PDB file of C-alpha atoms in Angstrom:
ATOM      1  CA  MET A   1     -73.466  67.105-108.386  1.00 60.00           C
ATOM      2  CA  ARG A   2     -72.363  63.484-108.109  1.00 65.00           C
ATOM      3  CA  LYS A   3     -75.202  62.778-105.669  1.00 68.00           C
ATOM      4  CA  ILE A   4     -77.724  64.200-108.149  1.00 69.00           C
ATOM      5  CA  ASN A   5     -76.272  62.037-110.945  1.00 69.00           C
ATOM      6  CA  GLY A   6     -76.536  59.032-108.640  1.00 69.00           C
ATOM      7  CA  PHE A   7     -80.227  59.704-107.989  1.00 76.00           C
ATOM      8  CA  LEU A   8     -80.874  60.085-111.719  1.00 76.00           C
ATOM      9  CA  PHE A   9     -79.463  56.605-112.224  1.00 80.00           C
ATOM     10  CA  ILE A  10     -81.945  55.017-109.778  1.00 84.00           C
ATOM     11  CA  PRO A  11     -84.915  54.724-112.244  1.00 87.00           C
ATOM     12  CA  TYR A  12     -82.685  52.837-114.687  1.00 87.00           C
ATOM     13  CA  ILE A  13     -81.526  50.435-111.952  1.00 90.00           C
ATOM     14  CA  LEU A  14     -85.119  49.820-110.845  1.00 92.00           C
ATOM     15  CA  TRP A  15     -86.186  49.226-114.447  1.00 92.00           C
ATOM     16  CA  MET A  16     -83.359  46.703-114.950  1.00 92.00           C
ATOM     17  CA  ILE A  17     -84.225  44.864-111.736  1.00 93.00           C
ATOM     18  CA  LEU A  18     -87.982  44.715-112.344  1.00 93.00           C
ATOM     19  CA  PHE A  19     -88.017  43.865-116.048  1.00 91.00           C
ATOM     20  CA  ILE A  20     -84.744  41.977-116.609  1.00 90.00           C
ATOM     21  CA  VAL A  21     -83.309  40.531-113.395  1.00 93.00           C
ATOM     22  CA  VAL A  22     -86.599  39.414-111.810  1.00 95.00           C
ATOM     23  CA  PRO A  23     -87.974  37.743-115.013  1.00 93.00           C
ATOM     24  CA  VAL A  24     -84.705  35.840-115.491  1.00 93.00           C
ATOM     25  CA  ILE A  25     -84.810  34.646-111.865  1.00 95.00           C
ATOM     26  CA  LEU A  26     -88.407  33.492-112.403  1.00 94.00           C
ATOM     27  CA  LEU A  27     -87.355  31.633-115.566  1.00 93.00           C
ATOM     28  CA  ILE A  28     -84.608  29.849-113.627  1.00 94.00           C
ATOM     29  CA  TYR A  29     -87.070  28.937-110.882  1.00 95.00           C
ATOM     30  CA  PHE A  30     -89.801  27.623-113.196  1.00 94.00           C
ATOM     31  CA  SER A  31     -87.256  25.719-115.301  1.00 94.00           C
ATOM     32  CA  MET A  32     -86.678  23.490-112.240  1.00 93.00           C
ATOM     33  CA  ILE A  33     -90.378  22.712-111.867  1.00 92.00           C
ATOM     34  CA  ASP A  34     -91.918  19.877-113.885  1.00 88.00           C
ATOM     35  CA  ILE A  35     -95.401  19.813-115.375  1.00 85.00           C
ATOM     36  CA  HIS A  36     -96.794  18.363-112.111  1.00 85.00           C
ATOM     37  CA  GLY A  37     -95.378  21.212-110.027  1.00 85.00           C
ATOM     38  CA  ASP A  38     -92.579  19.189-108.427  1.00 88.00           C
ATOM     39  CA  PHE A  39     -88.922  20.176-108.232  1.00 90.00           C
ATOM     40  CA  SER A  40     -87.045  18.332-110.989  1.00 90.00           C
ATOM     41  CA  LEU A  41     -84.264  18.618-113.556  1.00 91.00           C
ATOM     42  CA  GLU A  42     -86.320  16.706-116.127  1.00 92.00           C
ATOM     43  CA  ASN A  43     -86.753  19.823-118.272  1.00 93.00           C
ATOM     44  CA  TYR A  44     -82.987  20.147-118.693  1.00 93.00           C
ATOM     45  CA  LYS A  45     -82.739  16.454-119.609  1.00 93.00           C
ATOM     46  CA  GLN A  46     -85.382  16.939-122.308  1.00 92.00           C
ATOM     47  CA  MET A  47     -83.573  20.029-123.577  1.00 91.00           C
ATOM     48  CA  MET A  48     -80.478  17.897-124.193  1.00 91.00           C
ATOM     49  CA  THR A  49     -82.339  15.498-126.482  1.00 92.00           C
ATOM     50  CA  THR A  50     -81.936  15.328-130.249  1.00 92.00           C
ATOM     51  CA  LYS A  51     -85.389  16.844-130.801  1.00 89.00           C
ATOM     52  CA  TYR A  52     -84.476  20.182-129.238  1.00 90.00           C
ATOM     53  CA  PHE A  53     -80.985  20.251-130.706  1.00 91.00           C
ATOM     54  CA  LEU A  54     -82.516  19.893-134.181  1.00 91.00           C
ATOM     55  CA  MET A  55     -85.031  22.626-133.341  1.00 90.00           C
ATOM     56  CA  LEU A  56     -82.200  24.913-132.238  1.00 90.00           C
ATOM     57  CA  TRP A  57     -80.313  24.078-135.428  1.00 92.00           C
ATOM     58  CA  ASP A  58     -83.359  24.949-137.562  1.00 92.00           C
ATOM     59  CA  SER A  59     -83.787  28.214-135.650  1.00 92.00           C
ATOM     60  CA  VAL A  60     -80.152  29.166-136.212  1.00 93.00           C
ATOM     61  CA  LEU A  61     -80.333  28.152-139.886  1.00 94.00           C
ATOM     62  CA  TYR A  62     -83.413  30.282-140.589  1.00 95.00           C
ATOM     63  CA  ALA A  63     -81.969  33.188-138.585  1.00 94.00           C
ATOM     64  CA  VAL A  64     -78.760  32.995-140.650  1.00 95.00           C
ATOM     65  CA  LEU A  65     -80.733  32.917-143.926  1.00 96.00           C
ATOM     66  CA  ILE A  66     -82.862  35.890-142.822  1.00 96.00           C
ATOM     67  CA  THR A  67     -79.756  37.827-141.761  1.00 96.00           C
ATOM     68  CA  LEU A  68     -77.882  37.094-145.010  1.00 97.00           C
ATOM     69  CA  THR A  69     -80.903  38.011-147.148  1.00 97.00           C
ATOM     70  CA  THR A  70     -81.355  41.233-145.194  1.00 97.00           C
ATOM     71  CA  LEU A  71     -77.642  42.078-145.454  1.00 96.00           C
ATOM     72  CA  LEU A  72     -77.497  41.429-149.213  1.00 96.00           C
ATOM     73  CA  ILE A  73     -80.358  43.883-149.730  1.00 96.00           C
ATOM     74  CA  SER A  74     -79.413  46.427-147.057  1.00 95.00           C
ATOM     75  CA  TYR A  75     -75.726  46.974-147.823  1.00 95.00           C
ATOM     76  CA  PRO A  76     -76.209  48.165-151.435  1.00 94.00           C
ATOM     77  CA  ALA A  77     -79.249  50.187-150.310  1.00 94.00           C
ATOM     78  CA  ALA A  78     -77.218  51.875-147.560  1.00 94.00           C
ATOM     79  CA  TYR A  79     -74.452  52.671-150.065  1.00 91.00           C
ATOM     80  CA  PHE A  80     -77.009  54.126-152.480  1.00 93.00           C
ATOM     81  CA  ILE A  81     -78.502  56.340-149.755  1.00 93.00           C
ATOM     82  CA  ARG A  82     -75.029  57.450-148.666  1.00 89.00           C
ATOM     83  CA  THR A  83     -74.140  58.575-152.191  1.00 88.00           C
ATOM     84  CA  SER A  84     -77.566  60.069-152.947  1.00 89.00           C
ATOM     85  CA  LYS A  85     -78.259  63.800-152.910  1.00 88.00           C
ATOM     86  CA  HIS A  86     -81.654  63.150-151.327  1.00 90.00           C
ATOM     87  CA  GLN A  87     -80.594  61.191-148.243  1.00 91.00           C
ATOM     88  CA  ASN A  88     -83.365  62.569-146.018  1.00 91.00           C
ATOM     89  CA  VAL A  89     -86.070  61.542-148.484  1.00 93.00           C
ATOM     90  CA  TRP A  90     -84.740  58.003-148.811  1.00 92.00           C
ATOM     91  CA  LEU A  91     -84.341  57.672-145.047  1.00 91.00           C
ATOM     92  CA  LEU A  92     -87.939  58.803-144.570  1.00 91.00           C
ATOM     93  CA  ILE A  93     -89.119  56.206-147.114  1.00 91.00           C
ATOM     94  CA  LEU A  94     -87.081  53.627-145.214  1.00 89.00           C
ATOM     95  CA  ILE A  95     -88.413  54.559-141.774  1.00 89.00           C
ATOM     96  CA  ILE A  96     -92.119  54.967-142.636  1.00 90.00           C
ATOM     97  CA  PRO A  97     -92.795  51.176-142.899  1.00 86.00           C
ATOM     98  CA  THR A  98     -91.518  50.738-139.326  1.00 88.00           C
ATOM     99  CA  TRP A  99     -94.436  52.883-138.130  1.00 90.00           C
ATOM    100  CA  ILE A 100     -96.913  50.290-139.400  1.00 89.00           C
ATOM    101  CA  ASN A 101     -97.974  47.595-136.963  1.00 89.00           C
ATOM    102  CA  LEU A 102     -96.111  44.323-137.428  1.00 88.00           C
ATOM    103  CA  LEU A 103     -99.341  42.314-137.502  1.00 88.00           C
ATOM    104  CA  LEU A 104    -100.779  44.505-140.260  1.00 91.00           C
ATOM    105  CA  LYS A 105     -97.659  44.057-142.388  1.00 91.00           C
ATOM    106  CA  THR A 106     -97.833  40.300-141.879  1.00 92.00           C
ATOM    107  CA  TYR A 107    -101.476  40.154-142.962  1.00 91.00           C
ATOM    108  CA  ALA A 108    -100.584  42.250-146.007  1.00 92.00           C
ATOM    109  CA  PHE A 109     -98.127  39.552-147.055  1.00 93.00           C
ATOM    110  CA  ILE A 110    -100.801  36.922-146.493  1.00 92.00           C
ATOM    111  CA  GLY A 111    -102.888  38.844-149.037  1.00 90.00           C
ATOM    112  CA  LEU A 112     -99.954  38.659-151.455  1.00 91.00           C
ATOM    113  CA  PHE A 113     -98.970  35.016-150.948  1.00 91.00           C
ATOM    114  CA  SER A 114    -102.312  33.276-150.375  1.00 89.00           C
ATOM    115  CA  HIS A 115    -103.859  30.932-152.928  1.00 86.00           C
ATOM    116  CA  ASP A 116    -106.222  33.691-154.113  1.00 86.00           C
ATOM    117  CA  GLY A 117    -103.729  36.457-153.443  1.00 88.00           C
ATOM    118  CA  ILE A 118    -102.401  39.122-155.777  1.00 90.00           C
ATOM    119  CA  ILE A 119     -99.394  37.107-156.992  1.00 90.00           C
ATOM    120  CA  ASN A 120    -101.488  34.071-157.931  1.00 90.00           C
ATOM    121  CA  ARG A 121    -104.082  36.295-159.608  1.00 91.00           C
ATOM    122  CA  ILE A 122    -101.352  37.823-161.764  1.00 91.00           C
ATOM    123  CA  LEU A 123    -100.071  34.344-162.643  1.00 89.00           C
ATOM    124  CA  TYR A 124    -103.619  33.258-163.497  1.00 87.00           C
ATOM    125  CA  SER A 125    -104.142  36.297-165.728  1.00 90.00           C
ATOM    126  CA  LEU A 126    -100.925  35.364-167.572  1.00 89.00           C
ATOM    127  CA  HIS A 127    -102.238  31.791-167.996  1.00 89.00           C
ATOM    128  CA  LEU A 128     -99.535  30.443-165.671  1.00 87.00           C
ATOM    129  CA  PRO A 129    -100.153  27.802-162.974  1.00 88.00           C
ATOM    130  CA  ARG A 130    -100.850  29.016-159.457  1.00 84.00           C
ATOM    131  CA  THR A 131     -98.166  28.395-156.840  1.00 86.00           C
ATOM    132  CA  GLU A 132     -98.452  27.683-153.140  1.00 84.00           C
ATOM    133  CA  LEU A 133     -96.425  30.531-151.677  1.00 87.00           C
ATOM    134  CA  LEU A 134     -98.046  30.789-148.265  1.00 89.00           C
ATOM    135  CA  PHE A 135     -97.039  28.380-145.481  1.00 90.00           C
ATOM    136  CA  THR A 136     -93.573  27.803-146.912  1.00 91.00           C
ATOM    137  CA  GLY A 137     -90.049  28.387-145.656  1.00 90.00           C
ATOM    138  CA  PRO A 138     -89.118  30.856-148.442  1.00 92.00           C
ATOM    139  CA  ALA A 139     -92.209  32.974-147.698  1.00 93.00           C
ATOM    140  CA  PHE A 140     -91.184  33.121-144.037  1.00 94.00           C
ATOM    141  CA  ILE A 141     -87.649  34.251-144.991  1.00 95.00           C
ATOM    142  CA  ILE A 142     -88.989  36.924-147.366  1.00 95.00           C
ATOM    143  CA  VAL A 143     -91.409  38.407-144.817  1.00 95.00           C
ATOM    144  CA  ALA A 144     -88.919  38.331-141.926  1.00 94.00           C
ATOM    145  CA  SER A 145     -86.215  39.895-144.124  1.00 95.00           C
ATOM    146  CA  TYR A 146     -88.573  42.664-145.205  1.00 94.00           C
ATOM    147  CA  ILE A 147     -89.382  43.488-141.595  1.00 93.00           C
ATOM    148  CA  TYR A 148     -85.734  43.631-140.498  1.00 94.00           C
ATOM    149  CA  ILE A 149     -84.311  45.527-143.508  1.00 95.00           C
ATOM    150  CA  PRO A 150     -84.628  49.012-141.888  1.00 93.00           C
ATOM    151  CA  PHE A 151     -82.828  47.789-138.772  1.00 93.00           C
ATOM    152  CA  MET A 152     -79.966  46.487-140.911  1.00 95.00           C
ATOM    153  CA  ILE A 153     -79.700  49.517-143.198  1.00 95.00           C
ATOM    154  CA  LEU A 154     -79.596  52.222-140.507  1.00 94.00           C
ATOM    155  CA  PRO A 155     -76.424  51.128-138.641  1.00 94.00           C
ATOM    156  CA  ILE A 156     -74.625  50.441-141.940  1.00 95.00           C
ATOM    157  CA  PHE A 157     -75.678  53.812-143.353  1.00 94.00           C
ATOM    158  CA  ASN A 158     -74.605  55.637-140.170  1.00 93.00           C
ATOM    159  CA  ASN A 159     -71.220  53.925-140.388  1.00 92.00           C
ATOM    160  CA  MET A 160     -70.848  54.826-144.076  1.00 91.00           C
ATOM    161  CA  LYS A 161     -71.850  58.432-143.374  1.00 91.00           C
ATOM    162  CA  ASP A 162     -68.944  58.751-140.920  1.00 89.00           C
ATOM    163  CA  ILE A 163     -66.375  57.883-143.609  1.00 87.00           C
ATOM    164  CA  PRO A 164     -64.546  61.131-144.524  1.00 87.00           C
ATOM    165  CA  ASN A 165     -64.912  62.092-148.172  1.00 84.00           C
ATOM    166  CA  ASN A 166     -61.198  62.883-148.371  1.00 87.00           C
ATOM    167  CA  LEU A 167     -60.427  59.176-147.890  1.00 86.00           C
ATOM    168  CA  LEU A 168     -62.535  58.312-150.922  1.00 82.00           C
ATOM    169  CA  GLN A 169     -60.968  61.150-152.901  1.00 83.00           C
ATOM    170  CA  ALA A 170     -57.469  60.034-151.903  1.00 87.00           C
ATOM    171  CA  SER A 171     -58.246  56.506-153.051  1.00 84.00           C
ATOM    172  CA  SER A 172     -59.432  57.858-156.404  1.00 80.00           C
ATOM    173  CA  ASP A 173     -56.382  60.140-156.741  1.00 80.00           C
ATOM    174  CA  LEU A 174     -54.099  57.159-156.160  1.00 80.00           C
ATOM    175  CA  GLY A 175     -55.648  55.423-159.167  1.00 82.00           C
ATOM    176  CA  ALA A 176     -58.028  53.035-157.442  1.00 82.00           C
ATOM    177  CA  SER A 177     -61.221  52.189-159.306  1.00 83.00           C
ATOM    178  CA  ARG A 178     -64.636  52.615-157.679  1.00 81.00           C
ATOM    179  CA  LEU A 179     -64.785  48.868-157.123  1.00 84.00           C
ATOM    180  CA  ALA A 180     -61.331  48.836-155.518  1.00 87.00           C
ATOM    181  CA  THR A 181     -62.288  51.802-153.314  1.00 86.00           C
ATOM    182  CA  PHE A 182     -65.430  49.984-152.271  1.00 84.00           C
ATOM    183  CA  LYS A 183     -63.536  46.797-151.395  1.00 86.00           C
ATOM    184  CA  LYS A 184     -60.443  48.338-149.791  1.00 86.00           C
ATOM    185  CA  VAL A 185     -61.861  51.438-148.092  1.00 87.00           C
ATOM    186  CA  ILE A 186     -65.638  51.352-147.632  1.00 89.00           C
ATOM    187  CA  MET A 187     -66.137  47.694-146.684  1.00 89.00           C
ATOM    188  CA  PRO A 188     -63.444  47.583-143.936  1.00 89.00           C
ATOM    189  CA  LEU A 189     -64.652  50.866-142.449  1.00 90.00           C
ATOM    190  CA  THR A 190     -68.269  49.683-142.313  1.00 92.00           C
ATOM    191  CA  LYS A 191     -67.536  46.399-140.540  1.00 91.00           C
ATOM    192  CA  ARG A 192     -68.790  47.749-137.212  1.00 91.00           C
ATOM    193  CA  GLY A 193     -72.098  48.841-138.777  1.00 92.00           C
ATOM    194  CA  VAL A 194     -72.527  45.424-140.392  1.00 93.00           C
ATOM    195  CA  LEU A 195     -71.929  43.652-137.078  1.00 92.00           C
ATOM    196  CA  THR A 196     -74.455  45.915-135.357  1.00 92.00           C
ATOM    197  CA  GLY A 197     -76.973  45.181-138.110  1.00 93.00           C
ATOM    198  CA  VAL A 198     -76.318  41.456-137.733  1.00 93.00           C
ATOM    199  CA  GLN A 199     -76.964  41.722-133.996  1.00 91.00           C
ATOM    200  CA  VAL A 200     -80.307  43.515-134.339  1.00 92.00           C
ATOM    201  CA  THR A 201     -81.406  41.090-137.065  1.00 94.00           C
ATOM    202  CA  PHE A 202     -80.023  37.671-136.164  1.00 93.00           C
ATOM    203  CA  ILE A 203     -80.893  37.745-132.454  1.00 90.00           C
ATOM    204  CA  PRO A 204     -84.614  38.654-132.836  1.00 91.00           C
ATOM    205  CA  ALA A 205     -84.894  36.274-135.818  1.00 92.00           C
ATOM    206  CA  LEU A 206     -84.074  33.380-133.481  1.00 89.00           C
ATOM    207  CA  SER A 207     -87.228  33.889-131.440  1.00 86.00           C
ATOM    208  CA  LEU A 208     -89.838  34.786-134.060  1.00 88.00           C
ATOM    209  CA  PHE A 209     -93.174  33.090-133.466  1.00 87.00           C
ATOM    210  CA  MET A 210     -96.054  35.286-134.695  1.00 86.00           C
ATOM    211  CA  ILE A 211     -94.671  35.669-138.235  1.00 89.00           C
ATOM    212  CA  THR A 212     -93.677  32.014-138.192  1.00 91.00           C
ATOM    213  CA  ARG A 213     -97.222  30.886-137.362  1.00 88.00           C
ATOM    214  CA  LEU A 214     -99.009  33.206-139.785  1.00 90.00           C
ATOM    215  CA  ILE A 215     -96.679  32.904-142.777  1.00 93.00           C
ATOM    216  CA  ALA A 216     -95.003  29.494-142.419  1.00 90.00           C
ATOM    217  CA  GLY A 217     -97.746  27.634-140.566  1.00 85.00           C
ATOM    218  CA  ASN A 218     -96.375  24.315-139.337  1.00 79.00           C
ATOM    219  CA  LYS A 219     -93.693  24.170-142.027  1.00 82.00           C
ATOM    220  CA  VAL A 220     -91.197  26.066-139.820  1.00 86.00           C
ATOM    221  CA  ILE A 221     -90.802  25.119-136.150  1.00 84.00           C
ATOM    222  CA  ASN A 222     -88.232  27.182-134.299  1.00 88.00           C
ATOM    223  CA  ILE A 223     -87.379  28.062-130.717  1.00 90.00           C
ATOM    224  CA  GLY A 224     -89.890  30.917-130.656  1.00 89.00           C
ATOM    225  CA  THR A 225     -92.813  28.722-131.673  1.00 90.00           C
ATOM    226  CA  ALA A 226     -91.670  26.029-129.217  1.00 91.00           C
ATOM    227  CA  ILE A 227     -91.751  28.508-126.323  1.00 91.00           C
ATOM    228  CA  GLU A 228     -95.172  29.779-127.426  1.00 89.00           C
ATOM    229  CA  GLU A 229     -96.506  26.218-127.618  1.00 90.00           C
ATOM    230  CA  GLN A 230     -95.178  25.274-124.175  1.00 91.00           C
ATOM    231  CA  PHE A 231     -96.648  28.350-122.481  1.00 91.00           C
ATOM    232  CA  LEU A 232     -99.940  28.840-124.343  1.00 89.00           C
ATOM    233  CA  VAL A 233    -100.929  25.383-125.629  1.00 88.00           C
ATOM    234  CA  ILE A 234     -99.387  22.698-123.412  1.00 88.00           C
ATOM    235  CA  GLN A 235     -99.101  25.096-120.449  1.00 89.00           C
ATOM    236  CA  ASN A 236     -95.874  23.432-119.374  1.00 92.00           C
ATOM    237  CA  TYR A 237     -94.303  26.556-117.918  1.00 92.00           C
ATOM    238  CA  GLY A 238     -91.261  24.647-116.724  1.00 94.00           C
ATOM    239  CA  MET A 239     -90.275  23.433-120.179  1.00 94.00           C
ATOM    240  CA  GLY A 240     -91.102  26.805-121.721  1.00 94.00           C
ATOM    241  CA  SER A 241     -88.860  28.522-119.167  1.00 95.00           C
ATOM    242  CA  THR A 242     -86.039  26.060-119.856  1.00 95.00           C
ATOM    243  CA  ILE A 243     -86.176  26.681-123.611  1.00 94.00           C
ATOM    244  CA  ALA A 244     -86.292  30.434-122.987  1.00 94.00           C
ATOM    245  CA  LEU A 245     -83.195  30.216-120.753  1.00 94.00           C
ATOM    246  CA  PHE A 246     -81.236  28.346-123.420  1.00 93.00           C
ATOM    247  CA  LEU A 247     -82.339  30.951-125.958  1.00 91.00           C
ATOM    248  CA  ILE A 248     -81.148  33.789-123.688  1.00 92.00           C
ATOM    249  CA  LEU A 249     -77.770  32.080-123.210  1.00 91.00           C
ATOM    250  CA  PHE A 250     -77.365  31.568-126.953  1.00 90.00           C
ATOM    251  CA  MET A 251     -78.293  35.215-127.637  1.00 89.00           C
ATOM    252  CA  ALA A 252     -75.719  36.348-125.063  1.00 89.00           C
ATOM    253  CA  PHE A 253     -73.132  34.140-126.776  1.00 89.00           C
ATOM    254  CA  VAL A 254     -73.881  35.763-130.146  1.00 87.00           C
ATOM    255  CA  LEU A 255     -73.644  39.244-128.593  1.00 86.00           C
ATOM    256  CA  ILE A 256     -70.255  38.455-127.052  1.00 87.00           C
ATOM    257  CA  ILE A 257     -68.878  37.106-130.349  1.00 85.00           C
ATOM    258  CA  THR A 258     -70.091  40.017-132.463  1.00 79.00           C
ATOM    259  CA  ASN A 259     -68.953  42.588-129.884  1.00 79.00           C
ATOM    260  CA  ASN A 260     -65.489  41.029-129.772  1.00 70.00           C
ATOM    261  CA  LYS A 261     -65.239  41.110-133.553  1.00 67.00           C
ATOM    262  CA  SER A 262     -66.434  44.715-133.607  1.00 63.00           C
ATOM    263  CA  THR A 263     -63.843  45.706-131.002  1.00 65.00           C
ATOM    264  CA  ASN A 264     -61.051  43.925-132.865  1.00 65.00           C
ATOM    265  CA  GLY A 265     -62.097  45.562-136.123  1.00 56.00           C
ATOM    266  CA  LYS A 266     -62.091  48.966-134.455  1.00 56.00           C
ATOM    267  CA  GLY A 267     -58.643  48.431-133.026  1.00 44.00           C
TER     268      GLY A 267
END
């Protein structure tokens, strides 16, 4: 039986080697090759300059804003679904938008935010001045937050669903208000779900490039757009690989921190 289980594990090992280990090794190799094809550590020297540190800072800042916006919307929504009698209906409404292609959803927001879009038409009909919503930082945060809301709500909701009802009833019987129960019982017990939601939101938000280009234009330059530019525009694969390696290391750092906090909270 153990031999059979061992054979069943082989496809997973092969998948990990082919699509994770090998690409990382290639990134390390190309990061040591300059734009002329010679072996060099020049890419790492450039990565240590102020320009890239500021770009990393901007990426982290926007990722934090997207994560906080998503969390502020998702936590009350998850609590509402948890207390609703129609949980399956609300979950279906939540999941359906994830079936729509990301590019289509992005173009839909372009139709909303553009100069002749729906929002500006409404403002014009109300005799209010038009606003430039597209190609701005706030528009980028709104669109990215909308896309990641389902991925934040689901782990929080699953964590809330696991809270026994007798704990909430005991809190009420002991004289605690609904607000006190929420703060003292529900919030501590959903910490793990929040950290999971932060992981699946913050980490991808660091490397966004398609949404960044279409919604923010050149107003937001982050690590994702820098990697895209190095590979597709400048075709400096060495520098693109170096930036990607730093991004992977930073993502691993975030995963370690959030996992440690989740483990401590569980204990």
